XYZ file of C-alpha atoms in Angstrom:
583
model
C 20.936 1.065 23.718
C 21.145 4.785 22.580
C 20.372 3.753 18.919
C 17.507 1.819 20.307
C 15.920 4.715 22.273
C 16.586 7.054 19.392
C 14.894 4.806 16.900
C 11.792 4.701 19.754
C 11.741 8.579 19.640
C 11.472 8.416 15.845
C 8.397 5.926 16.088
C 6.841 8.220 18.571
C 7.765 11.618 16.053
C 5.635 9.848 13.190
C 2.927 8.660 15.330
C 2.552 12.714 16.762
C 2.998 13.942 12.712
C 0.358 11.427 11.936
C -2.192 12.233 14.585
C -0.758 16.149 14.891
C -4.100 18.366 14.909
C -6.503 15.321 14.930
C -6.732 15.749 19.187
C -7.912 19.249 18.453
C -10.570 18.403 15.309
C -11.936 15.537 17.587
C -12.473 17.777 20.519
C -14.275 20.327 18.101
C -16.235 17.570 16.640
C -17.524 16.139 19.951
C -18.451 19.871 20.932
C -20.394 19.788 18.172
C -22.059 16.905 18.572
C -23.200 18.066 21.886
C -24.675 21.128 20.723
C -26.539 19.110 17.591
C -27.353 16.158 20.106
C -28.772 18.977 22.698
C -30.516 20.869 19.725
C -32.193 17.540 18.693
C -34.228 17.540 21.557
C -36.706 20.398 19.874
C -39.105 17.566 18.419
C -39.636 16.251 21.595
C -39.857 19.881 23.700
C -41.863 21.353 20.402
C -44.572 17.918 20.751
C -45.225 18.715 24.447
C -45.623 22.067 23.670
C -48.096 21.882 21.109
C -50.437 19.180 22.539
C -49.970 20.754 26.302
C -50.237 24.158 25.168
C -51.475 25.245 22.147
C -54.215 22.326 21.737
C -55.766 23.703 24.897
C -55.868 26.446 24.961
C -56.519 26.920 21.062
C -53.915 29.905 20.532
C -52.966 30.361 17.119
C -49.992 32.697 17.449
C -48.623 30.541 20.012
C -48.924 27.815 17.843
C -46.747 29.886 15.185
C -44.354 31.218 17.961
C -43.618 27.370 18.779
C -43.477 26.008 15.109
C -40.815 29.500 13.926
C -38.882 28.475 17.255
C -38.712 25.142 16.584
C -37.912 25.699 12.633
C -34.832 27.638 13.602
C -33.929 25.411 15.942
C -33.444 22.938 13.386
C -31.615 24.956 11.072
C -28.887 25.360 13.655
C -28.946 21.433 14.154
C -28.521 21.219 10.492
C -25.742 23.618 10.107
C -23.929 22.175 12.395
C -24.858 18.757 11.431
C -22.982 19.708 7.513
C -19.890 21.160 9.784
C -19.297 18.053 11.480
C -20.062 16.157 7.873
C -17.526 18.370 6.440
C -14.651 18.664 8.714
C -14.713 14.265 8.638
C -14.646 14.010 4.741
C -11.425 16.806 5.231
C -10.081 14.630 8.041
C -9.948 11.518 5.687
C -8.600 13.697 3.024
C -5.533 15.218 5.210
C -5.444 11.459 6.247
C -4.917 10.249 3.041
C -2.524 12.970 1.913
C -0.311 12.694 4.584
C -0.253 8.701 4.862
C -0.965 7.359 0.974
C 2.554 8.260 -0.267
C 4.367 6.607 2.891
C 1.505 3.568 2.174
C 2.702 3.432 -1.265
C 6.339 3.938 -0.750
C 5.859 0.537 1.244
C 4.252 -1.054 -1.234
C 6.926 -1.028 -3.645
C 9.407 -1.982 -0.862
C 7.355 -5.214 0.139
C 8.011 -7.252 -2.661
C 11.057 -7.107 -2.445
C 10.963 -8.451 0.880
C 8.366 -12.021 -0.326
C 5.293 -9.983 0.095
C 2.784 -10.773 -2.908
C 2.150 -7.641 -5.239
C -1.594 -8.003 -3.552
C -0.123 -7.951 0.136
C 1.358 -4.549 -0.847
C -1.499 -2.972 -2.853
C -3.505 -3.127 0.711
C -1.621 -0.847 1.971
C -3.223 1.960 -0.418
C -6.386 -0.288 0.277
C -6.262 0.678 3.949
C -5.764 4.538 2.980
C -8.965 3.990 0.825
C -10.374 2.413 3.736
C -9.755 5.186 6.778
C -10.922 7.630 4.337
C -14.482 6.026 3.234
C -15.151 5.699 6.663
C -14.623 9.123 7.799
C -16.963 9.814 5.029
C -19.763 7.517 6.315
C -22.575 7.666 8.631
C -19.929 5.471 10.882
C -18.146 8.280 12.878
C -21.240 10.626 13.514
C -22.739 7.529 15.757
C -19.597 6.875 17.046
C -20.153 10.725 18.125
C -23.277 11.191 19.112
C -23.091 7.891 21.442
C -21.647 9.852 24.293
C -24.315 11.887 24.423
C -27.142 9.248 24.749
C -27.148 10.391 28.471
C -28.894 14.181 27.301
C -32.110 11.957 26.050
C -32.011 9.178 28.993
C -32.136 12.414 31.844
C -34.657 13.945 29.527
C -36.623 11.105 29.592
C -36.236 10.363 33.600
C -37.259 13.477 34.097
C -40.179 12.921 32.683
C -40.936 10.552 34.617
C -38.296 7.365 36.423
C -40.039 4.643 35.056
C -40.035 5.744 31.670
C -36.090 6.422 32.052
C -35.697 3.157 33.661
C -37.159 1.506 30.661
C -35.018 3.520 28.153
C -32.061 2.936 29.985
C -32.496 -0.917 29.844
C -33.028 -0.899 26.290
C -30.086 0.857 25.474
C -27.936 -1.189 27.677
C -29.588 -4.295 25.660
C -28.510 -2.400 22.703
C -24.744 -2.215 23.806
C -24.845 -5.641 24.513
C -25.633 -6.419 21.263
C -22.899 -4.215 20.034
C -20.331 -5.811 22.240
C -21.179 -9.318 21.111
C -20.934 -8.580 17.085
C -17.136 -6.792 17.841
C -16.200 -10.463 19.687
C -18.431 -11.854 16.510
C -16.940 -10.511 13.592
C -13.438 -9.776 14.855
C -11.642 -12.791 13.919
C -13.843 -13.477 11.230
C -12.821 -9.716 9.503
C -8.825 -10.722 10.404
C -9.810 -13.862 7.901
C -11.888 -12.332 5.264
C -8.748 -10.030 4.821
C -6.561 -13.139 4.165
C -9.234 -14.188 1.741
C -9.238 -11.080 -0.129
C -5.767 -10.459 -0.605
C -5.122 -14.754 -1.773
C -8.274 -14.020 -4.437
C -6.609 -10.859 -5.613
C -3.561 -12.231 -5.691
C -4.785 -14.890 -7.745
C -6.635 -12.570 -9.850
C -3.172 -10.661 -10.258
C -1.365 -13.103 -11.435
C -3.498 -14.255 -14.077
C -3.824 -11.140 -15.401
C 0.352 -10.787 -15.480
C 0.421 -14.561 -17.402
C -2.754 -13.402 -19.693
C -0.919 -14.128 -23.104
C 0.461 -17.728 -21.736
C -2.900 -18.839 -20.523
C -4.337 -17.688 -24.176
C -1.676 -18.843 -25.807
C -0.931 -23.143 -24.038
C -4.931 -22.904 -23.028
C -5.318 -23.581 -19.552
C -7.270 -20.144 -18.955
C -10.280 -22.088 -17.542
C -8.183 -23.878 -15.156
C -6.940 -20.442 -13.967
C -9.963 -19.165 -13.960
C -11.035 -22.564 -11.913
C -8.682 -21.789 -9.204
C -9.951 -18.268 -8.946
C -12.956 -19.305 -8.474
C -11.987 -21.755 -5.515
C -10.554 -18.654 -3.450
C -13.570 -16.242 -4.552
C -15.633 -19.301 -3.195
C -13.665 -19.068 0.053
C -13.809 -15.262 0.538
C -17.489 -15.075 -0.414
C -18.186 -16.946 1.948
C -16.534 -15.694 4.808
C -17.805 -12.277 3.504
C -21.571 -13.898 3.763
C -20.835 -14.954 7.427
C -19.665 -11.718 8.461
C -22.450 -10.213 6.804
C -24.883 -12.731 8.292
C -23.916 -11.486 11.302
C -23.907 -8.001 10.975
C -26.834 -7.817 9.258
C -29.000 -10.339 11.869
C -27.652 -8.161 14.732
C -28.598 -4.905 13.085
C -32.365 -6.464 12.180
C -32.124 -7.200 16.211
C -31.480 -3.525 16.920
C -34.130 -2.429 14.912
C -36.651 -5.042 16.096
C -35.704 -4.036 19.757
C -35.713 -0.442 19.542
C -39.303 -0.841 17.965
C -40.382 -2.701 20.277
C -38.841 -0.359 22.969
C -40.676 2.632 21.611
C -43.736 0.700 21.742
C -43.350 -0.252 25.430
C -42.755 3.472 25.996
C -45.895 4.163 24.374
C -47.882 1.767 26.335
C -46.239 2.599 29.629
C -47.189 6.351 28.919
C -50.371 5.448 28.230
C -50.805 3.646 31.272
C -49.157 6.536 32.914
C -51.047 8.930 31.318
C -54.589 7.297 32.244
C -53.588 7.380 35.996
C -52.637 10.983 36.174
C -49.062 11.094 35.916
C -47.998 12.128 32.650
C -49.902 14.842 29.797
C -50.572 13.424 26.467
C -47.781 15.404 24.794
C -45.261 13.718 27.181
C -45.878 10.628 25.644
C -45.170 12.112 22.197
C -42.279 13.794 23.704
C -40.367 10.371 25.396
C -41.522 8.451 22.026
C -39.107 10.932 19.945
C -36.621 11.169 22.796
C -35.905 7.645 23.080
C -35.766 7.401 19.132
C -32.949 9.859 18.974
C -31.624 8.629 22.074
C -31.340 4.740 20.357
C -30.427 5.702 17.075
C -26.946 6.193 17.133
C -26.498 2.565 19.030
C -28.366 1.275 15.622
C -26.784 3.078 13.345
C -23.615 2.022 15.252
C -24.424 -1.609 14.954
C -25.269 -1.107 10.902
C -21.734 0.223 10.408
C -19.884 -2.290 12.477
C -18.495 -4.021 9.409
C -17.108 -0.723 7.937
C -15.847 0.260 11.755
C -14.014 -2.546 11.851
C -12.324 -2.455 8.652
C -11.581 0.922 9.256
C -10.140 0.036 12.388
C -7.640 -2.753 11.422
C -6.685 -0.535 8.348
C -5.896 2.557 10.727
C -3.462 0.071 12.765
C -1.990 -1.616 9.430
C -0.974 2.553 8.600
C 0.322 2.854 12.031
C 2.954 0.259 11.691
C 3.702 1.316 8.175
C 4.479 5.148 10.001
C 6.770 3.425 12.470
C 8.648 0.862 9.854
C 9.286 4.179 7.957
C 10.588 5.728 10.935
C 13.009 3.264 11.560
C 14.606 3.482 8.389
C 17.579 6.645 9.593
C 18.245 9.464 6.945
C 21.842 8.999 6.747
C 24.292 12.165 5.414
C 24.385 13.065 2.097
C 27.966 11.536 0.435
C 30.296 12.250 -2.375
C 29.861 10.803 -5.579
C 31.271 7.428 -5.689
C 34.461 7.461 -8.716
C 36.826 4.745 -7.103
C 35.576 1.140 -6.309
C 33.190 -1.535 -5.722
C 34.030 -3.725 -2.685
C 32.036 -6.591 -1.772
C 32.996 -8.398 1.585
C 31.766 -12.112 1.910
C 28.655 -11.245 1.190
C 25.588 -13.972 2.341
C 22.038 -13.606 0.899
C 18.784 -14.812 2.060
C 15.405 -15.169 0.573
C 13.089 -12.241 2.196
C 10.427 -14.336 3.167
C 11.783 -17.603 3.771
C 14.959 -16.899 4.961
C 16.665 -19.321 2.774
C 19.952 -18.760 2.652
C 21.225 -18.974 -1.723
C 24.505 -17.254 -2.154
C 27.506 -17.843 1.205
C 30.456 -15.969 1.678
C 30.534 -14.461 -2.018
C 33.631 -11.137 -2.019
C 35.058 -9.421 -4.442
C 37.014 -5.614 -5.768
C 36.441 -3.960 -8.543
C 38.236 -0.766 -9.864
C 36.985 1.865 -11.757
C 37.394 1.562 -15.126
C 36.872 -2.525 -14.778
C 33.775 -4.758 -16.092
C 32.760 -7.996 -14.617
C 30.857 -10.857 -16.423
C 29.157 -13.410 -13.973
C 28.682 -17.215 -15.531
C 27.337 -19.815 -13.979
C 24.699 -22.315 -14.184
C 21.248 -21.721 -13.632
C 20.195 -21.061 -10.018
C 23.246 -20.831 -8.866
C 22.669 -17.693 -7.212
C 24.127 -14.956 -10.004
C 20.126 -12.933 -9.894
C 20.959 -13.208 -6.021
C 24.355 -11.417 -6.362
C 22.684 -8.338 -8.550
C 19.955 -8.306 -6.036
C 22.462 -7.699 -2.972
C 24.765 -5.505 -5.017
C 21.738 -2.924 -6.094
C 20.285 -2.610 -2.350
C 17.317 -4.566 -3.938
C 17.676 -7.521 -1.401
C 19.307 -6.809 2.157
C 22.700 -9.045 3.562
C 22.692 -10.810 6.418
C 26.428 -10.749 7.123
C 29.308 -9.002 4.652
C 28.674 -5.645 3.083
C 28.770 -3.878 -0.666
C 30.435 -1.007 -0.729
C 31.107 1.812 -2.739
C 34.128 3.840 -2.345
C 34.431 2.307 1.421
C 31.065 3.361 2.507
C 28.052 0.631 2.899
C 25.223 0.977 0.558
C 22.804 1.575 3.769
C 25.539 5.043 4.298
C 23.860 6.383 0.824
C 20.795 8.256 0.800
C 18.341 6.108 -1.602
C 17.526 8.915 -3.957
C 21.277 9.497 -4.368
C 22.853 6.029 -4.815
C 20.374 5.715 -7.091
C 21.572 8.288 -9.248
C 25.269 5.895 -9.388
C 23.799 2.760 -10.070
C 22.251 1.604 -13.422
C 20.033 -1.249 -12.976
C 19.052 -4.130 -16.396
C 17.124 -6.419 -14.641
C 16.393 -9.993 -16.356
C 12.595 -9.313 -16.587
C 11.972 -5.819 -17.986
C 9.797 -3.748 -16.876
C 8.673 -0.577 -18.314
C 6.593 2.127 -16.732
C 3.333 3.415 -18.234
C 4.636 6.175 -19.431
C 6.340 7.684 -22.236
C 9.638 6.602 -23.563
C 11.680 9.432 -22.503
C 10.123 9.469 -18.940
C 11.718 5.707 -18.599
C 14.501 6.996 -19.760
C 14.610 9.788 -17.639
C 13.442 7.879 -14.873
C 10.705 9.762 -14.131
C 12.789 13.003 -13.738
C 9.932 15.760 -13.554
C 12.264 18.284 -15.491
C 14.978 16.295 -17.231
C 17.912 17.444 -19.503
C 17.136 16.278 -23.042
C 20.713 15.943 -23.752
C 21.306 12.852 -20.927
C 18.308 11.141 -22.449
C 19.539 11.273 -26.056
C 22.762 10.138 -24.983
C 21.597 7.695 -23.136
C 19.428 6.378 -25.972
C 22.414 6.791 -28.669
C 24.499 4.482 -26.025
C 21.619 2.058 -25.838
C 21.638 1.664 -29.637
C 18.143 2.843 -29.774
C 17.929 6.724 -30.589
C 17.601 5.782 -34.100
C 14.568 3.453 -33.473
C 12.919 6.492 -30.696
C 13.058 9.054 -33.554
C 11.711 7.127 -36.376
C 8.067 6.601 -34.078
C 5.306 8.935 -35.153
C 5.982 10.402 -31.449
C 9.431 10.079 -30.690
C 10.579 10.224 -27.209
C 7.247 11.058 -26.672
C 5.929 7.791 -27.660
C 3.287 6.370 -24.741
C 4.661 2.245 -23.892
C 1.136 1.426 -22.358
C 1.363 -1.237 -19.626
C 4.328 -3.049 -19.173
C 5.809 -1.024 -22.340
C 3.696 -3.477 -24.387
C 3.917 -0.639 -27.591
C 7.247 -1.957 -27.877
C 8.672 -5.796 -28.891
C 11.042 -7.525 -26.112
C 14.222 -6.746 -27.983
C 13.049 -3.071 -27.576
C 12.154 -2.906 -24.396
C 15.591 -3.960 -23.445
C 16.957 -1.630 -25.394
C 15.225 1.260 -23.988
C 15.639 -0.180 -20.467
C 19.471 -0.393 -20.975
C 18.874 3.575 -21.720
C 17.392 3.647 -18.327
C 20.458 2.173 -17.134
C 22.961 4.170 -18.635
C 21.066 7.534 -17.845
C 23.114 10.003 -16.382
C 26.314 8.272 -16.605
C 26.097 6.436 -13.464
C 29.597 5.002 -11.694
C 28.006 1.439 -11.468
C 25.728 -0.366 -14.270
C 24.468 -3.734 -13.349
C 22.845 -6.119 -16.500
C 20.835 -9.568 -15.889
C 21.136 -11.801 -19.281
C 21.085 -7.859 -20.964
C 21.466 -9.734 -24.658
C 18.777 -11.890 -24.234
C 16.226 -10.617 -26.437
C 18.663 -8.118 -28.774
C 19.781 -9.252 -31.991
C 23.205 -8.920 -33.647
C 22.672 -5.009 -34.181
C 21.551 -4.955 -30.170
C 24.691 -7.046 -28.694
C 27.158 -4.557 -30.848
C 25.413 -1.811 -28.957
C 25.600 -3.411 -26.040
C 29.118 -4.346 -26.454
C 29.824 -0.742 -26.924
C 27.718 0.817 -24.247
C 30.278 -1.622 -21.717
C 33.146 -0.536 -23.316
C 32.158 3.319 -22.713
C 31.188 2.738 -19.590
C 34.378 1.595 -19.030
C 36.139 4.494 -20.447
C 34.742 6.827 -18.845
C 35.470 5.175 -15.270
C 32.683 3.412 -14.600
C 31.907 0.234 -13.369
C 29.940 -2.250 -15.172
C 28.813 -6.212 -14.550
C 26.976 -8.093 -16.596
C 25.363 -11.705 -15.712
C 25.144 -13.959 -18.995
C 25.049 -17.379 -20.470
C 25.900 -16.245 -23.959
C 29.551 -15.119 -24.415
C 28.787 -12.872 -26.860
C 27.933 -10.271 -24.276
C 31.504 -10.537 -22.043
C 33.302 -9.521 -25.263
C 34.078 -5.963 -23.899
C 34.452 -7.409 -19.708
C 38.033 -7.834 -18.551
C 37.183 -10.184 -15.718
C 35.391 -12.821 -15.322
C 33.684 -14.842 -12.216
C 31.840 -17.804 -11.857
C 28.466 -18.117 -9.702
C 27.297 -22.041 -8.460
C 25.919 -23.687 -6.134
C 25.522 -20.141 -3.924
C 29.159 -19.760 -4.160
C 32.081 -17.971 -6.343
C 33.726 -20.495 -7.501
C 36.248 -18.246 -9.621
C 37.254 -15.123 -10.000
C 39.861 -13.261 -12.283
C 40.834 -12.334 -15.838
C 38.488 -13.148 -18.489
C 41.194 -14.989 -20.703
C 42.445 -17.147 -17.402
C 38.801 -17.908 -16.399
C 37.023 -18.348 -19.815
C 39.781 -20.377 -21.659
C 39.318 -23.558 -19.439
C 35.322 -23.278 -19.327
C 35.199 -22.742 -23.466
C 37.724 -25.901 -23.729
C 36.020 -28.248 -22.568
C 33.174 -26.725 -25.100
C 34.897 -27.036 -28.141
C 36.332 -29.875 -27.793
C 32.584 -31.462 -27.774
C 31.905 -29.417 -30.773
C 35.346 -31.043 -32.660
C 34.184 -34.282 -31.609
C 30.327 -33.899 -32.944
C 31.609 -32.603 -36.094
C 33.859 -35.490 -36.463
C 31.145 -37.809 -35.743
C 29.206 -36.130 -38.698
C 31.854 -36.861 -40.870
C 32.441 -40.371 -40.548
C 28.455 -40.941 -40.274
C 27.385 -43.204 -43.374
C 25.410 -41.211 -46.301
């Protein structure tokens, strides 16, 4: 109960350090759009003004006292009309400041959690989203509507039946506004579906590029982009359908409202009740008076987006808060201890590795066999923090890998995952791991215990050599390479390699084998998940991954000697075979 109610006290701290200062800049901005709403009325005073007075009674310098008046006038209404602009492009800004690296920091934690890489992108989407709309013509009507009541008394009075008529039109106006929010609601909830399937799509062909050149089947890919572009465009053309019909509505109406105003001065005027600059006067009113319900109505699309973005960023603030920033711990030099571990799929929830526990001591290395899907990617996935446990825990030197701060456990654990991935960047910045002021010494010998210093140097740029996207400067058996440099950077306590000898040749593996082995001597811990047993030549233990389960566990010689038995004895027999096979 107390951790509950602390972790609701967090959500409610980053929901004030989000909004902290906006109460204030709204309350400013509405005063200001009273006094530009209130200083907007000088068309209609300045109209009644000149046709009452200086038209009859044919006095020039009245005429210029009005028109200087009514000039300055203005320029205050447009000053404060560029504040207001202003201070709402520098609220999106502080917006986006504040809330795009939390957005972002989210969107590299969703996929690990079955989110697509589109699904996570939004999130800096919806940043992009608040801020263009603070930017827009959107907010300054959604300003200036609570002061539609300044032109509606102005205009009753003038005279009641006038107001009566501009107040019915504007409630027709709401109306309309109220129907296209229940309109285009669900129908924006869908087009966002749509959006992020088509980009996904998009994404993904983009990743498989060189396979669809290479087997062919680009068209077909493109084919099924084009069956979810179909989809979203049109859903898009619905919502915009409807947006756009109701706006063409507003306009139409408010038209024919200041039309009906017209006549109905008219009418008024020939009886006696009203001066022929009144009706000039109520036809500018109601204008300005209308105009922000219209321009309301135009924007409704953006509004909404902007709306269901600002929420998406709201929960993103309070899933941050709930992750607790526990105390900073000592360096891990002892053990690894993993405690009947069970893994499920983020996403689906299917369970693929049960009850898997082990120790290891410093100074130990671990090679993981098994057969494909058998749950060894699972195992590296739950022993780097990548993928969370649902029962069991990993821990280092007694304390659970959720005890560690994430920037610090990271500095322990070297990470070789099975697809590599290199940043855009230059080689000693993967290396370095993005270090904005790293020691040139780590990085070197981290490269020299990769194997790969003597390939860096011989580039025109060295370490400074740029990888481009995906490290595509660099061949696959280079790219590991320089990601098992990544790994070892820094000397961490723990390295953990996925199939690390996949793509190395016989110069790469004798690296390998000797990056384990110093790993090992210098206390660390290191596992490494392979099929070929050319990489467990330096690992002293041995376990065996199937099924979701470990099936073995121990020394490599008592482990491996039964599994490579059964081997070469199929080997003796082919080879046999061979030799009693007719010429």
């Amino acid at each position: 109960m107390a951790k509950s109610k602390e972790l609701t006290a967090a959500k409610r701290r980053r929901l004030r350090e989000l909004t902290q200062g906006l109460r204030g800049v709204a309350l400013f901005l509405f005063m200001v759009s009273g006094m530009i709403n209130v200083l907007a009325l000088t068309g209609s005073v300045y109209m009644m003004q000149i046709y009452d007075r200086a038209l009859t009674s044919g006095s020039v310098p009245t005429l210029l006292v009005l028109s200087t008046l009514a000039i300055g006038l203005y320029l205050f209404q447009g000053c404060f009309d560029v504040v207001r602009s202003q201070v709402l492009v520098r609220v999106g800004a502080r917006i986006d400041r504040k809330i795009a690296p939390l957005a972002h920091r989210v969107a590299i934690d969703m996929p690990r959690f079955g989110f697509s890489t589109s699904e996570a992108l939004e999130r800096g989407r919806d940043v992009d989203t608040v801020r263009g709309f603070l930017g827009s013509q959107g907010p300054s009507a959604l300003f200036d509507l609570p002061w539609m009541p300044i032109y509606l008394t102005f205009i009753y009075v003038l005279h009641p039946m006038l107001g009566a008529l501009t107040v019915a039109g504007a409630l027709v106006l709401v109306v309309l506004t109220v129907v296209s929010e229940i309109m285009t609601k669900r129908l924006a909830v869908n087009l966002r579906k749509a959006a992020i399937a088509r980009n996904g799509i998009a994404d993904c062909n983009a990743r498989n590029a060189e396979v669809l050149k290479a087997m062919g089947f680009a068209g077909r890919a493109v084919g099924r982009f084009n069956e979810a572009n179909g989809e979203h465009l049109e859903l898009q053309t619905r919502a915009n359908d409807i947006t756009g019909s109701f706006a063409a509505v507003s306009r139409v109406l408010r038209m024919v409202l200041q039309s009906a105003l017209l006549g109905l001065g008219a009418y008024l005027t020939i009886k006696g009740e009203l001066s022929a600059g009144t009706i000039i006067a109520v036809s500018v009113a109601s204008a300005r008076a209308l105009a922000p319900v219209d321009l309301a109505i135009g924007n409704w699309k953006s509004f909404i987006a902007a709306r269901m973005a600002y929420h998406r960023l709201r929960e993103t603030v309070v899933a941050l808060a709930a992750a607790d920033e526990p105390m900073q711990l000592l360096e891990p030099t002892e053990r690894l201890s993993v405690d009947k571990i069970t893994v499920a799929v983020p996403g689906s929830g299917q369970v693929v590795l049960s009850e898997v526990g082990f120790e290891l001591e410093a100074g130990q290395a671990l090679g993981i066999i098994g057969p494909s899907a058998g749950g060894k990617t699972t195992l590296v996935r739950a022993l780097t923090g990548i993928w969370p446990v649902l029962r069991g825990s990993v821990r280092l030197d007694g304390a659970d890998l959720s005890q560690w701060r994430e920037e610090e456990i990271g500095k322990h654990i070297g990470y070789l995952p099975q697809e590599i991935a290199l940043m855009d960047a230059t080689i000693q910045d993967n290396i370095c791991r993005l270090e904005p002021d790293p020691d040139y010494r780590k990085v070197i010998e981290a490269a020299k215990a990769a194997g790969v210093h003597d390939m860096i140097v011989k580039m025109p740029d060295g370490y400074r050599t740029k990888l481009g996207p995906q490290g595509c400067a660099l061949s696959a058996g280079q790219r590991q390479r320089v990601a098992l440099a990544r790994a070892l950077y820094g000397n961490p306590f723990i390295v953990v390699m996925d199939e690390p000898n996949s793509n190395l040749d016989g110069e790469g593996e004798a690296a390998l084998t000797a990056a384990i082995e110093s790993i090992r001597a210098r206390g660390g811990i290191a596992i490494v998940i392979a099929h070929r047993p050319s990489a467990l030549v330096a690992v002293d233990l041995v376990a065996i991954v199937q099924a979701g389960r470990m099936v073995a566990f121990g020394k490599k010689h008592d482990i491996m000697t039964p599994v490579l038995q059964p081997a070469a004895a199929t080997e003796t027999h082919e080879s046999e075979s061979q030799m009693r096979r007719p010429a």
